[in-house]
């Protein structure tokens, strides 16, 4: 069944989302408040907006300026209900792939739990002194109060339909709740388009780049992320070195069969390396990595997000956060 056939269900989904938001807007349901200030980072579409790299970039920026910061995450796809701190070298089945990647890349504490409030309490009980929580994928998680709501946008959000026939979790009208919108530097025109649609919010721009391994040789590229086309497009500069490619679903858990398939592709194409993303690498078990590396080296293309005008971003946050937290920026 194509998703287009699900369009008649869109009004039902829209009504459910609208009812939930109205309940919070009217105070019928109250958000719970943690001791520390919360900065939410989210999006309005399913997968591939660049939210996770932005969380990593913001966590690093705050940490570099002496702010104690941690990350609270649901841990999508994890097989545990425990509220706990993420081990950066731990199992993605236990913690979730994005929390493990954030813990590794940002080098800040990450806490997971379906109830982000409970994860925040754990963080505050462990440390005690004041810091700032970054709430990963928090725009729709309105049960936890926040001081700042950052929404990472993708160009396609302006053309998408609501779930289930499209990829929008909420309509563009929900952006009126946002404190700040994040756009890619190449999407500068979207700022005016959003204003034309009545959405006037402060905008931060980010630069996204990819760091490719040197001396790669012929490679089999594979990924299981939200927008695989963007990953493969970024590899065009390799000038024909990608001899085969394979795409898996977002958050895909790699099986032994998947690994064997990739190995056969590498052998058939006489490849000299496997190339994948950091998010995919954390989803490969140590055994799977060893299997692949025994055939040809397993290499990673690193996606890096950098915030334009860091001083302005920090100044903006200082104006949005309560005074007792803002003074630390």
Short mmCIF file of C-alpha atoms in Angstrom, two decimals, residues 47-308:
data_model
loop_
_atom_site.label_atom_id
_atom_site.label_comp_id
_atom_site.label_asym_id
_atom_site.label_seq_id
_atom_site.Cartn_x
_atom_site.Cartn_y
_atom_site.Cartn_z
CA UNK A 47 13.71 11.56 10.10
CA UNK A 48 16.56 13.29 8.33
CA UNK A 49 16.23 16.94 9.38
CA UNK A 50 19.72 17.01 10.88
CA UNK A 51 18.49 17.16 14.47
CA UNK A 52 21.07 14.78 15.95
CA UNK A 53 24.14 16.55 14.46
CA UNK A 54 22.70 19.85 15.71
CA UNK A 55 22.22 18.46 19.24
CA UNK A 56 25.87 17.39 19.17
CA UNK A 57 27.01 20.79 17.90
CA UNK A 58 24.97 22.71 20.51
CA UNK A 59 26.14 20.46 23.35
CA UNK A 60 29.76 21.01 22.32
CA UNK A 61 29.25 24.77 22.03
CA UNK A 62 27.74 25.06 25.51
CA UNK A 63 30.39 22.83 27.03
CA UNK A 64 33.19 24.85 25.40
CA UNK A 65 31.81 27.94 27.14
CA UNK A 66 31.90 26.33 30.56
CA UNK A 67 28.23 25.36 30.80
CA UNK A 68 27.43 22.01 32.37
CA UNK A 69 25.12 20.34 29.86
CA UNK A 70 23.60 16.91 29.45
CA UNK A 71 21.16 15.36 26.98
CA UNK A 72 17.82 13.70 27.75
CA UNK A 73 16.56 11.26 25.14
CA UNK A 74 13.80 8.72 24.69
CA UNK A 75 16.24 6.31 23.05
CA UNK A 76 14.18 5.36 20.01
CA UNK A 77 14.13 1.62 19.30
CA UNK A 78 15.84 0.52 22.53
CA UNK A 79 14.75 -2.78 24.08
CA UNK A 80 14.94 -1.54 27.68
CA UNK A 81 12.53 0.52 29.77
CA UNK A 82 15.19 1.47 32.30
CA UNK A 83 15.94 5.12 33.03
CA UNK A 84 19.73 5.26 32.97
CA UNK A 85 22.87 7.04 31.86
CA UNK A 86 24.19 6.00 28.47
CA UNK A 87 27.50 4.20 28.24
CA UNK A 88 29.24 5.70 25.16
CA UNK A 89 30.68 2.26 24.40
CA UNK A 90 27.41 0.52 25.21
CA UNK A 91 24.90 -1.54 23.27
CA UNK A 92 22.50 0.37 21.02
CA UNK A 93 19.84 -2.24 21.77
CA UNK A 94 19.95 -1.09 25.37
CA UNK A 95 20.40 2.66 24.87
CA UNK A 96 19.33 3.48 21.29
CA UNK A 97 21.59 4.44 18.39
CA UNK A 98 21.24 8.23 18.61
CA UNK A 99 21.92 8.46 22.38
CA UNK A 100 25.07 6.36 21.96
CA UNK A 101 26.23 8.51 19.04
CA UNK A 102 25.55 11.73 20.98
CA UNK A 103 27.42 10.42 24.03
CA UNK A 104 30.41 9.48 21.87
CA UNK A 105 30.51 12.60 19.72
CA UNK A 106 29.53 15.37 22.14
CA UNK A 107 31.33 13.88 25.15
CA UNK A 108 28.55 14.93 27.53
CA UNK A 109 26.36 12.78 29.80
CA UNK A 110 23.28 11.37 28.06
CA UNK A 111 20.30 9.96 29.95
CA UNK A 112 17.58 7.82 28.38
CA UNK A 113 14.03 7.03 29.40
CA UNK A 114 10.57 6.98 27.86
CA UNK A 115 9.69 9.51 30.57
CA UNK A 116 12.19 12.27 29.94
CA UNK A 117 11.21 13.86 33.26
CA UNK A 118 12.50 10.76 35.08
CA UNK A 119 15.70 10.88 33.02
CA UNK A 120 16.15 14.52 34.04
CA UNK A 121 15.62 13.71 37.72
CA UNK A 122 18.27 11.02 37.48
CA UNK A 123 20.72 13.50 35.95
CA UNK A 124 20.04 16.09 38.65
CA UNK A 125 20.33 13.53 41.44
CA UNK A 126 23.68 12.33 40.12
CA UNK A 127 25.27 15.74 39.70
CA UNK A 128 23.39 18.05 42.05
CA UNK A 129 24.79 21.39 40.86
CA UNK A 130 22.93 23.40 38.26
CA UNK A 131 23.27 22.76 34.56
CA UNK A 132 21.22 22.75 31.39
CA UNK A 133 19.35 19.82 29.92
CA UNK A 134 19.18 19.45 26.14
CA UNK A 135 15.94 17.61 25.38
CA UNK A 136 16.55 15.54 22.25
CA UNK A 137 13.55 15.25 19.91
CA UNK A 138 11.50 17.28 22.34
CA UNK A 139 9.17 19.46 20.24
CA UNK A 140 6.26 17.00 20.46
CA UNK A 141 7.13 15.83 23.99
CA UNK A 142 5.16 18.55 25.74
CA UNK A 143 4.92 16.72 29.07
CA UNK A 144 8.29 18.21 30.01
CA UNK A 145 8.45 21.99 30.48
CA UNK A 146 11.17 23.84 28.62
CA UNK A 147 12.61 27.35 28.53
CA UNK A 148 13.64 27.19 24.87
CA UNK A 149 12.09 25.31 21.92
CA UNK A 150 14.48 24.93 18.97
CA UNK A 151 13.11 23.40 15.76
CA UNK A 152 15.49 22.09 13.10
CA UNK A 153 13.91 22.52 9.68
CA UNK A 154 14.38 20.68 6.40
CA UNK A 155 13.53 22.27 3.07
CA UNK A 156 11.03 19.52 2.30
CA UNK A 157 8.99 20.41 5.41
CA UNK A 158 7.33 23.21 3.46
CA UNK A 159 5.97 20.80 0.84
CA UNK A 160 5.18 17.78 3.00
CA UNK A 161 1.80 16.45 4.13
CA UNK A 162 0.90 15.29 7.61
CA UNK A 163 1.31 11.71 8.71
CA UNK A 164 0.32 9.07 7.83
CA UNK A 165 0.36 9.93 4.10
CA UNK A 166 3.28 12.36 4.48
CA UNK A 167 6.21 12.92 6.81
CA UNK A 168 5.01 15.84 8.94
CA UNK A 169 4.48 15.10 12.61
CA UNK A 170 2.82 18.50 12.97
CA UNK A 171 1.69 21.21 10.58
CA UNK A 172 3.74 24.33 9.88
CA UNK A 173 1.35 26.18 12.18
CA UNK A 174 2.95 24.41 15.14
CA UNK A 175 6.09 26.49 14.55
CA UNK A 176 4.40 29.34 16.42
CA UNK A 177 5.40 27.41 19.59
CA UNK A 178 9.06 27.51 18.62
CA UNK A 179 11.58 29.91 20.14
CA UNK A 180 14.11 29.52 17.31
CA UNK A 181 14.22 27.86 13.89
CA UNK A 182 17.40 26.26 12.53
CA UNK A 183 18.00 26.33 8.76
CA UNK A 184 20.88 25.11 6.63
CA UNK A 185 23.01 27.85 5.10
CA UNK A 186 21.94 26.83 1.59
CA UNK A 187 18.28 27.29 2.58
CA UNK A 188 18.52 31.00 3.38
CA UNK A 189 15.54 31.66 1.08
CA UNK A 190 13.28 29.66 3.40
CA UNK A 191 13.43 32.40 6.03
CA UNK A 192 11.44 34.74 3.77
CA UNK A 193 9.12 31.95 2.67
CA UNK A 194 8.27 31.17 6.29
CA UNK A 195 7.61 34.85 6.96
CA UNK A 196 5.33 34.92 3.92
CA UNK A 197 3.36 32.12 5.57
CA UNK A 198 3.06 34.11 8.77
CA UNK A 199 5.84 32.38 10.70
CA UNK A 200 8.27 34.98 12.02
CA UNK A 201 10.81 33.47 14.38
CA UNK A 202 14.51 34.04 15.05
CA UNK A 203 16.59 31.90 12.70
CA UNK A 204 19.97 30.30 13.27
CA UNK A 205 21.90 29.03 10.27
CA UNK A 206 24.14 25.99 10.27
CA UNK A 207 26.79 24.71 7.90
CA UNK A 208 26.80 20.97 7.24
CA UNK A 209 29.88 19.29 5.83
CA UNK A 210 31.14 15.76 5.48
CA UNK A 211 34.64 14.59 6.37
CA UNK A 212 35.66 11.71 4.12
CA UNK A 213 38.47 9.27 4.90
CA UNK A 214 41.69 9.76 2.97
CA UNK A 215 43.05 7.17 0.54
CA UNK A 216 39.68 5.46 0.37
CA UNK A 217 40.03 3.45 -2.83
CA UNK A 218 37.03 1.70 -4.39
CA UNK A 219 34.27 1.42 -1.80
CA UNK A 220 30.86 -0.08 -1.08
CA UNK A 221 28.76 2.67 0.53
CA UNK A 222 25.78 1.81 2.72
CA UNK A 223 23.52 3.53 5.23
CA UNK A 224 20.25 3.25 7.13
CA UNK A 225 19.32 6.86 7.87
CA UNK A 226 16.38 9.20 7.36
CA UNK A 227 17.53 10.73 4.07
CA UNK A 228 19.99 8.32 2.44
CA UNK A 229 19.96 10.34 -0.80
CA UNK A 230 21.73 13.20 1.01
CA UNK A 231 24.47 10.85 2.19
CA UNK A 232 25.06 9.41 -1.27
CA UNK A 233 24.93 12.89 -2.84
CA UNK A 234 27.70 14.01 -0.48
CA UNK A 235 29.90 11.22 -1.86
CA UNK A 236 29.85 12.58 -5.42
CA UNK A 237 33.22 14.24 -4.83
CA UNK A 238 34.77 10.77 -4.65
CA UNK A 239 34.69 10.68 -8.47
CA UNK A 240 33.54 7.15 -9.20
CA UNK A 241 35.16 5.46 -6.22
CA UNK A 242 31.77 4.25 -4.99
CA UNK A 243 31.42 0.96 -6.86
CA UNK A 244 28.22 -0.19 -5.11
CA UNK A 245 25.70 1.17 -2.67
CA UNK A 246 23.06 -0.29 -0.37
CA UNK A 247 20.24 1.45 1.49
CA UNK A 248 18.49 0.24 4.63
CA UNK A 249 15.62 1.72 6.63
CA UNK A 250 16.14 4.48 9.21
CA UNK A 251 17.43 3.11 12.55
CA UNK A 252 17.95 -0.28 10.86
CA UNK A 253 19.37 -3.02 13.08
CA UNK A 254 21.91 -4.86 10.98
CA UNK A 255 21.62 -8.65 10.86
CA UNK A 256 24.23 -11.23 9.96
CA UNK A 257 22.45 -11.60 6.63
CA UNK A 258 22.84 -7.87 5.94
CA UNK A 259 26.55 -8.05 6.69
CA UNK A 260 27.00 -11.10 4.46
CA UNK A 261 25.17 -9.29 1.65
CA UNK A 262 27.51 -6.30 1.97
CA UNK A 263 30.53 -8.59 2.01
CA UNK A 264 29.36 -10.31 -1.19
CA UNK A 265 28.91 -6.90 -2.83
CA UNK A 266 32.44 -5.89 -1.85
CA UNK A 267 33.91 -9.12 -3.16
CA UNK A 268 31.95 -8.95 -6.43
CA UNK A 269 33.09 -5.37 -7.06
CA UNK A 270 36.62 -5.95 -5.79
CA UNK A 271 36.09 -3.09 -3.38
CA UNK A 272 38.87 -1.85 -1.14
CA UNK A 273 36.69 -0.49 1.68
CA UNK A 274 33.23 -0.20 3.18
CA UNK A 275 32.00 3.36 3.75
CA UNK A 276 29.14 4.28 6.06
CA UNK A 277 27.90 6.93 8.50
CA UNK A 278 28.69 7.30 12.20
CA UNK A 279 25.08 6.51 13.06
CA UNK A 280 25.29 3.25 11.11
CA UNK A 281 28.62 2.35 12.64
CA UNK A 282 27.21 2.37 16.17
CA UNK A 283 24.47 -0.02 15.01
CA UNK A 284 26.99 -2.60 13.84
CA UNK A 285 27.95 -4.99 16.62
CA UNK A 286 31.65 -5.59 17.38
CA UNK A 287 31.31 -9.02 15.77
CA UNK A 288 29.78 -7.55 12.63
CA UNK A 289 32.49 -4.89 12.41
CA UNK A 290 35.16 -7.57 12.73
CA UNK A 291 33.52 -9.68 10.00
CA UNK A 292 33.47 -6.76 7.59
CA UNK A 293 36.96 -5.51 8.45
CA UNK A 294 38.35 -9.00 7.81
CA UNK A 295 37.37 -8.53 4.15
CA UNK A 296 38.19 -4.83 3.57
CA UNK A 297 38.57 -1.87 5.97
CA UNK A 298 35.37 -0.38 7.41
CA UNK A 299 35.56 3.42 7.13
CA UNK A 300 33.30 6.25 8.25
CA UNK A 301 32.15 9.48 6.62
CA UNK A 302 31.63 12.01 9.43
CA UNK A 303 28.80 14.51 9.15
CA UNK A 304 29.72 17.75 10.91
CA UNK A 305 27.30 20.56 11.75
CA UNK A 306 28.65 23.99 12.72
CA UNK A 307 26.55 26.90 13.94
CA UNK A 308 27.01 30.23 12.16
#
